Amino acid sequence: MQMTAEELTVLLILKKYGRMGRYSLSAISGMGEGVVRRVLSELKGQGAIRVMRGGAELTGKGEEILTRLLRDLGIDEIKEVTKFSQVFKCECRRCYASVISRSINEDSIIRLRDIAIKNGSDAVLFLKYVCPQNRFLILKLNNYLDELSQEASMELSKLDSISCNKYAIVLCGNENYQVIRSLINTVINV
């Protein structure tokens, strides 16, 4: 199943926040109200959401679609994180951490960073969870995340699907939609 970044963004927001109207979805996602209206219509047609008085909400089928879509992209988990604007020293309003099931080749970090920035992120980090140290190695920099920020490292270690030698990508930007689009395009190119 092919799904757009707009649809994925709406599904993730509805999963996180629950029932929501299109005005709120527009404000939280960073997408225009017309785009949100179109996406809600498409998702309703797929049975992924139900629309009622008080807004749209994710259905059981929507949960399944979201899980399958993320798995097909190679994303084990995606979660909004709050401690990375300190790491990046940016004014970013939204940061997402994603555990991926693919290996990241260190020689492709610059190319992947460029894809992430081109697609809407303001900052990106590629990390590998290294055991037995139980630390996140920042790829290409060869520093550990906890050397930059204990808080950010602790936040990442709470991801459910992180385990030895797994890779994580953290992207930050100002709008949910831009960061999700950036994540999708980056993961596809890993």
XYZ file of C-alpha atoms in Angstrom:
190
model
C 0.000 0.000 0.000
C 1.388 3.376 -1.013
C 0.626 6.174 1.414
C 1.600 9.807 1.298
C 3.529 11.689 3.961
C 0.361 13.737 4.555
C -1.662 10.603 5.327
C 1.056 9.187 7.565
C 1.262 12.496 9.444
C -2.497 12.540 10.096
C -2.490 8.902 11.240
C 0.415 9.515 13.629
C -1.214 12.648 15.075
C -4.565 10.897 15.566
C -2.778 7.961 17.222
C -0.960 10.290 19.602
C -3.735 12.785 20.432
C -6.965 10.882 19.772
C -10.096 12.376 18.204
C -9.469 15.705 16.568
C -11.145 18.114 14.157
C -9.586 19.333 10.933
C -8.766 22.797 12.315
C -6.731 21.243 15.134
C -5.158 18.725 12.738
C -4.176 21.574 10.448
C -2.620 23.560 13.303
C -0.705 20.592 14.761
C 0.423 19.087 11.448
C 1.468 22.289 9.691
C -0.628 21.374 6.642
C -3.283 23.637 5.187
C -6.920 23.002 6.047
C -7.736 22.023 2.435
C -4.958 19.413 2.452
C -6.206 18.051 5.778
C -9.780 17.870 4.426
C -8.570 15.887 1.364
C -6.435 13.549 3.501
C -9.307 12.896 5.929
C -11.549 12.019 2.994
C -8.939 9.597 1.582
C -8.333 7.956 4.960
C -12.072 7.645 5.585
C -12.443 5.932 2.196
C -9.779 3.404 3.233
C -11.557 2.740 6.534
C -8.526 4.047 8.464
C -10.514 6.707 10.319
C -14.082 7.474 11.221
C -15.334 11.020 11.072
C -18.042 12.122 13.456
C -19.164 15.117 15.412
C -16.122 16.290 17.356
C -13.598 15.180 14.765
C -11.868 12.196 13.245
C -10.425 9.230 15.088
C -8.296 6.257 14.181
C -10.074 2.927 13.654
C -8.690 -0.533 14.347
C -8.081 -0.850 10.625
C -6.269 2.503 10.740
C -3.976 1.176 13.480
C -3.229 -1.882 11.314
C -2.567 0.279 8.243
C -0.226 2.527 10.232
C 1.697 -0.437 11.681
C 2.014 -2.126 8.277
C 3.044 1.100 6.559
C 5.794 1.795 9.091
C 7.015 -1.810 8.894
C 7.073 -1.660 5.063
C 9.143 1.531 5.264
C 11.587 -0.174 7.626
C 10.536 1.900 10.642
C 10.263 -0.095 13.872
C 9.098 2.856 15.939
C 8.563 6.581 15.651
C 8.129 8.887 18.617
C 8.154 12.601 19.217
C 11.097 13.593 21.438
C 11.713 16.858 23.288
C 15.377 16.974 24.332
C 17.052 17.350 20.939
C 16.599 21.064 20.324
C 19.277 21.410 23.055
C 21.573 19.005 21.181
C 21.086 20.811 17.872
C 20.973 24.242 19.520
C 18.041 25.119 17.286
C 14.642 26.714 17.707
C 13.002 23.573 16.286
C 9.480 22.977 17.564
C 9.176 19.306 16.544
C 11.657 16.442 16.797
C 11.034 12.793 16.006
C 13.174 9.782 16.811
C 12.791 6.701 14.702
C 14.269 3.253 15.188
C 14.831 1.636 11.812
C 15.338 -1.996 10.858
C 17.910 -1.219 8.165
C 21.637 -0.702 8.649
C 22.997 2.757 7.916
C 26.237 2.776 5.956
C 28.473 5.475 7.408
C 29.647 6.434 3.913
C 26.079 7.521 3.069
C 25.558 9.860 6.063
C 26.232 13.100 4.142
C 23.903 12.057 1.300
C 21.187 11.046 3.784
C 21.609 14.292 5.730
C 21.164 16.259 2.505
C 17.968 14.299 1.708
C 16.607 15.008 5.206
C 17.317 18.745 4.961
C 15.999 19.001 1.391
C 12.739 17.379 2.512
C 12.042 19.741 5.403
C 14.137 18.949 8.483
C 16.314 21.639 10.001
C 18.619 19.144 11.761
C 19.261 15.394 11.710
C 21.364 12.838 13.598
C 22.091 9.232 12.659
C 22.880 6.984 15.599
C 23.743 3.386 16.377
C 22.924 1.818 19.721
C 26.129 0.110 20.844
C 26.201 -2.728 23.384
C 27.633 -3.570 25.908
C 28.253 0.164 26.502
C 24.519 0.823 26.140
C 25.274 4.136 24.456
C 24.237 5.861 21.256
C 27.117 6.436 18.853
C 26.606 9.431 16.571
C 27.578 8.146 13.139
C 30.217 10.087 11.208
C 31.092 12.153 14.302
C 32.178 9.105 16.337
C 31.009 10.769 19.563
C 28.496 9.361 21.970
C 25.194 11.183 22.392
C 25.459 11.216 26.197
C 28.622 13.331 25.855
C 26.438 16.047 24.294
C 23.264 15.539 26.315
C 22.455 13.053 29.067
C 18.758 14.002 28.770
C 18.577 13.294 25.037
C 20.393 9.987 25.497
C 18.007 8.939 28.282
C 15.008 9.907 26.164
C 16.216 7.715 23.268
C 16.996 4.775 25.538
C 13.282 4.668 26.448
C 12.274 3.767 22.887
C 10.554 0.376 22.992
C 12.260 -1.128 19.949
C 15.849 -0.011 20.614
C 18.288 -2.893 21.054
C 21.926 -3.757 20.404
C 23.266 -2.547 17.068
C 19.957 -0.972 16.021
C 20.003 2.344 14.204
C 18.047 5.467 15.042
C 17.416 8.691 13.162
C 16.456 11.905 14.954
C 15.051 14.733 12.834
C 13.963 18.178 13.976
C 12.058 20.980 12.264
C 9.183 23.341 12.805
C 6.177 21.449 11.439
C 5.112 17.844 12.037
C 4.398 17.296 8.354
C 7.822 18.524 7.217
C 9.665 16.317 9.710
C 7.568 13.218 8.875
C 8.049 13.804 5.114
C 11.762 14.204 5.726
C 11.875 10.991 7.771
C 10.066 8.951 5.100
C 12.301 10.188 2.292
C 15.438 9.631 4.360
C 14.517 6.085 5.425
C 13.597 5.138 1.844
C 17.119 6.142 0.797
C 19.013 4.290 3.572
